[in-house]
C-alpha atoms as one frame of an Amber mdcrd trajectory, in Angstrom:
protein
  -0.011  -0.034  -0.037   1.286   3.625  -0.653   1.899   5.861   1.851   0.039
   8.574   1.646   2.848  11.441   2.559   6.711  11.774   2.257   8.034  14.558
   4.131  11.741  16.264   3.448  13.777  17.754   5.738  17.027  18.736   4.817
  19.589  19.451   7.723  22.764  20.890   7.475  24.422  21.885  11.621  20.821
  22.142  12.487  21.119  21.052  16.073  19.621  24.042  17.601  16.371  23.493
  16.684  16.109  19.609  14.728  15.098  17.873  17.958  11.883  20.404  18.282
  10.744  19.803  14.322  11.268  15.942  14.513   8.774  15.674  17.564   6.699
  18.500  15.697   6.557  15.529  12.796   6.817  12.089  14.984   3.404  14.135
  16.653   1.722  14.291  12.914  -2.080  13.111  13.413  -1.771  11.278  10.038
   0.435   8.402  10.665   0.557   6.528   7.657   3.735   8.608   6.123   7.624
   8.962   5.958   9.777  11.839   7.232  13.028  11.630   5.364  16.069  13.106
   6.599  18.649  14.494   4.572  22.085  15.148   6.065  24.265  17.496   4.008
  27.507  17.054   5.527  26.299  17.898   9.254  29.061  18.597  11.450  27.863
  19.254  14.396  25.093  16.846  16.527  22.267  16.895  14.153  22.826  13.167
  12.972  23.131  12.036  16.664  19.665  13.804  17.090  18.211  12.236  14.373
  19.657   8.466  15.153  17.821   9.236  18.614  14.121   9.304  17.839  14.919
   6.978  14.436  14.911   4.311  16.990  12.083   5.272  18.201   9.871   5.844
  15.340  10.224   3.713  12.267   9.099   6.064  10.206  12.273   8.282   9.975
  14.516   7.471   7.367  17.746   8.960   7.865  19.992   9.694   4.088  23.785
  10.927   4.424  25.269  12.719   1.819  28.445  15.263   1.401  27.702  19.224
   1.524  26.275  19.534  -1.724  23.386  22.624  -0.748  19.924  21.957  -0.016
  18.973  21.863  -3.366  20.708  18.652  -4.174  19.180  17.499  -0.107  15.498
  17.965  -1.364  16.016  16.034  -4.110  17.389  13.516  -3.138  14.611  12.648
  -1.038  12.419  13.674  -3.972  14.090  10.500  -5.656  13.669   8.436  -2.431
   9.609   9.381  -1.569   7.023   6.540  -1.417   3.894   8.490  -0.533   1.652
  10.021  -2.683   2.477  13.365  -2.165   5.691  15.315  -0.969   6.124  17.759
   1.758   8.897  19.912   2.852   9.695  21.566   6.125  13.383  22.684   6.964
  14.714  21.460  10.425  15.016  24.749  12.076  11.279  25.561  11.571   8.279
  22.889  13.035   4.344  22.187  12.738   1.180  21.816  13.979   0.601  18.421
  14.995  -2.498  18.181  12.108  -0.561  19.673   9.920   0.047  17.258   7.017
  -3.322  15.209   7.862  -5.473  18.763   6.690  -3.435  19.554   3.441  -3.365
  15.359   2.421  -7.198  15.633   3.168  -7.695  18.593   1.109  -5.273  17.021
  -1.564  -7.632  14.161  -2.290 -10.975  16.022  -1.801 -10.237  18.245  -3.968
  -7.614  16.179  -6.557  -5.233  18.979  -6.327  -1.693  18.615  -8.289  -0.445
  21.459  -5.627  -2.033  22.119  -2.279  -1.140  25.892  -0.155  -0.928  26.962
   3.088  -0.764  30.458   5.011   2.167  30.038   7.557   3.006  31.300  11.072
   6.681  34.009   9.855   8.543  34.053  13.753  10.641  37.402  14.452  12.142
  37.614  18.134  10.037  35.255  19.418   7.243  36.108  17.798   5.067  34.214
  15.183   2.496  36.326  12.707   0.761  34.734  10.682   1.020  35.640   6.675
  -2.296  34.555   4.337  -2.214  34.488   0.192  -4.258  37.192  -1.745  -5.944
  34.545  -3.826  -9.442  33.029  -2.627  -9.487  29.677  -0.377 -11.699  26.346
  -1.654 -11.265  27.131  -5.143  -9.921  24.636  -7.219  -7.870  26.795  -9.850
  -7.016  25.137 -13.222  -4.092  25.228 -15.855  -5.414  28.105 -17.566  -6.153
  30.046 -14.063  -3.334  29.529 -12.963  -0.843  30.517 -15.491  -2.536  33.842
 -15.566  -3.428  34.791 -11.967  -0.848  33.118 -10.010   2.836  32.819 -11.674
   3.154  36.290 -12.756   2.274  36.974  -8.317   4.815  33.918  -8.427   7.851
  35.483 -10.303   6.994  39.274  -8.253   6.705  37.880  -5.019   3.469  39.861
  -4.352   1.815  36.583  -2.713   3.774  36.077   0.500   2.653  32.559   0.686
   3.303  31.228  -2.693   7.326  31.270  -3.040   8.266  28.828  -0.406   8.211
  25.065  -0.557   7.444  24.339   3.537   3.820  25.204   3.004   2.806  23.287
   0.486   2.411  19.546  -0.354   2.792  18.072  -4.382   1.718  14.959  -5.719
   4.825  12.718  -6.294   3.403  11.141  -9.411   3.147  15.037 -11.306   6.778
  15.308 -10.084   8.083  12.248 -11.522   6.112  12.351 -14.544   7.514  15.711
 -15.018  10.852  15.236 -13.968  10.983  18.124 -11.817  13.944  18.627  -9.352
  15.216  21.741  -7.662  17.499  23.366  -9.689  21.548  22.716  -8.455  23.081
  26.194  -9.519  20.804  28.364  -7.866  21.502  29.440  -3.902  19.055  31.897
  -3.306  15.700  31.355  -4.546  15.467  27.701  -5.152  12.417  27.737  -3.674
  11.001  30.256  -6.644  12.405  28.393  -9.362  11.311  25.004  -8.071   7.691
  26.057  -7.856   8.014  28.084 -10.931   8.450  25.205 -13.226   6.001  23.062
 -10.600   2.852  25.142 -10.044   2.954  26.040 -14.063   2.749  23.189 -15.227
   0.407  21.670 -12.830  -3.792  20.589 -13.746  -5.623  21.897 -10.015  -3.993
  24.041  -7.437  -5.803  24.952  -4.416  -4.829  27.133  -1.223  -6.355  26.401
   1.529  -7.528  28.051   4.783  -5.667  26.902   7.401  -1.911  27.338   9.308
  -0.057  25.175  10.481   3.837  25.829   9.830   5.888  27.805  11.537   9.079
  29.183   9.996  11.272  30.945  11.979  13.573  33.501  10.334  17.402  33.883
  11.540  18.156  36.746  13.248  21.271  38.925  11.721  21.057  41.691   9.978
  20.240  40.851   5.971  21.375  44.668   5.681  25.099  44.085   6.444  24.918
  40.750   4.182  24.246  43.535   1.065  26.628  45.437   2.536  29.681  43.524
   3.256  29.132  40.380   0.440  27.915  39.793  -2.119  24.433  38.847  -1.405
  23.032  41.387  -3.689  25.011  40.559  -6.567  23.072  37.084  -6.416  20.240
  39.333  -6.867  21.149  40.549  -9.434  21.899  37.474 -10.910  18.396  35.890
  -9.937  17.389  39.040 -12.076  18.764  37.681 -15.086  18.068  34.146 -15.085
  16.274  33.335 -18.036  13.491  32.085 -16.190  11.461  31.063 -19.517  13.880
  28.741 -20.340  14.381  27.139 -17.577  10.831  26.469 -16.379  10.002  26.380
 -20.109   6.534  28.492 -18.922   3.839  29.449 -21.301   3.770  33.411 -20.439
   5.737  35.705 -23.223   9.279  36.505 -22.138   8.932  40.138 -22.444   6.019
  39.705 -19.621   8.115  37.528 -17.528  11.319  39.894 -17.673   8.558  42.626
 -16.439   7.745  40.861 -13.536  11.308  40.469 -12.254  11.621  44.052 -12.898
   9.490  44.700 -10.392  10.417  41.927  -8.111  14.435  44.068  -8.287  13.031
  46.748  -7.873  10.988  46.237  -4.269  13.824  44.181  -3.504  16.042  47.266
  -3.938  13.447  49.804  -2.129  13.193  47.201   0.904  16.868  46.829   1.180
  16.796  50.694   1.059  14.564  51.432   3.657  15.884  48.223   5.758  19.651
  50.318   5.699  18.455  53.568   6.917  16.304  51.800  10.338  18.945  49.278
  10.924  21.167  50.328  14.022  22.866  47.015  13.584  24.867  48.652  10.573
  27.653  51.264  11.180  27.845  54.091   8.650  30.093  53.136   6.046  28.057
  49.509   6.010  24.987  51.925   5.326  26.657  53.462   2.874  28.148  50.813
   0.689  24.649  49.468   1.132  22.658  52.331  -0.921  25.610  52.394  -3.599
  25.361  48.895  -4.340  21.988  49.629  -4.938  21.388  53.001  -6.767  24.197
  52.103  -8.630  23.356  48.652 -10.670  22.392  49.378 -14.035  20.067  46.730
 -13.805  18.500  48.736 -10.924  17.816  52.452 -12.053  17.311  49.905 -16.266
  14.030  48.279 -14.268  13.234  51.272 -12.672  12.822  53.615 -15.794  11.823
  51.375 -18.026   8.431  49.620 -15.765   8.217  53.263 -14.092   4.137  52.881
 -14.489   3.507  49.511 -13.025   6.137  49.984 -10.307   3.827  53.192  -9.137
   0.591  51.241  -8.888  -0.622  50.912  -5.541   2.724  52.775  -4.065   3.192
  55.187  -1.137   4.578  59.006  -1.016   8.260  57.052   0.595   8.505  54.939
  -2.599   7.526  56.949  -4.726  10.578  59.128  -2.984  13.088  56.315  -2.353
  12.048  55.144  -6.522  12.798  58.900  -7.279  16.449  58.819  -5.832  16.878
  55.263  -7.126  15.998  56.549 -11.263  18.457  59.941 -10.782  21.011  57.694
  -8.763  20.476  60.268  -5.860  23.309  59.176  -3.720  23.985  62.096  -1.194
  19.722  62.610  -1.566  19.317  58.891   0.079  22.015  59.967   2.433  19.728
  62.824   3.625  16.283  60.597   3.786  18.178  57.970   4.957  19.439  59.846
   8.188  16.007  61.266   8.578  14.171  57.531   8.753  16.530  56.679  11.623
  15.777  59.308  13.230  11.922  59.379  13.395  11.430  55.635  12.777   7.952
  54.285  14.532   5.209  51.901  14.379   4.081  53.482  11.854   7.377  53.316
   9.445   7.389  50.031  10.213   3.750  49.004   8.559   5.064  50.375   5.667
   8.975  48.330   6.308   6.283  45.185   6.398   4.342  45.838   3.795   7.443
  46.412   1.916   8.513  43.139   3.383   5.545  41.079   1.811   6.241  42.425
  -1.748   9.857  40.495  -1.820   9.537  37.996   0.584  13.587  36.420   0.535
  13.752  33.746   3.152  17.444  33.702   4.435  18.628  31.238   6.529
């Protein structure tokens, strides 16, 4: 008899939170499933902790591989999976006891290739519910998926779409189409996987349910932009030929427009974050401003798709877009200084709004 669900958990040095993850899985009310832990060359106590639970629960499977990255680890899990549906969870996250039973029952009931749920985002020990903008309970067919959902996925305008861990996928559908994670992309592997999978799905369903707890890693994203090649990777992803990689039916120019909108929204987000982030120095802030405002792809996108980008933008976002289009570094410093001094919960709401539009998961 075929298992109902295979849950794939890539693991790399996850000892800090992995026991909470394991315990949330072993308590699942859906018993007819398997938990495939793929150890990606961990050198901490992760494997030891998994093995302890493996003895107690035969549903736990441990696969060891040399360090090859999360995409390869997930692909290893997909190749080993035996369940009717496949789900994912990160080793530092956890789920409610009925998470996968709820998703599985809806998948079977609707005969859906993909089921999407909401999730909880954890920051500073507090979890906030993140909800889709799409209609619950409606079974999207392939035409409506490519017309409505894929554009939102590429631009990141729906916060629940990019990740893989708040979804389950029909395994036969993945196998028949030879869908795997693309190995050479380290920043947006989830999004690229979902673009190719969801764009080919015959049916997709959004469920009004929230059972996944995503733990955001503590650290300064602004410093990542200023100090290392993180923004270079964002630009690299902007230049990815999504259409040829994923074989989607949307015209090339439309895809590039969606990518440009996403790039500028990312830039606005990090300009704002850099202005209010007290964890970075003025030198790092200056580097951040220069990396973004003087980048040719960002400036080009902000000019070419100006009208598209101005939709639903507030005054602060419009001013920041003007700064980008005209490469006004000094003006950016003045605005950033003012924002840092007058930062309030009201501005925090603007920040959250920008965050929802970019939705980059960094762990």
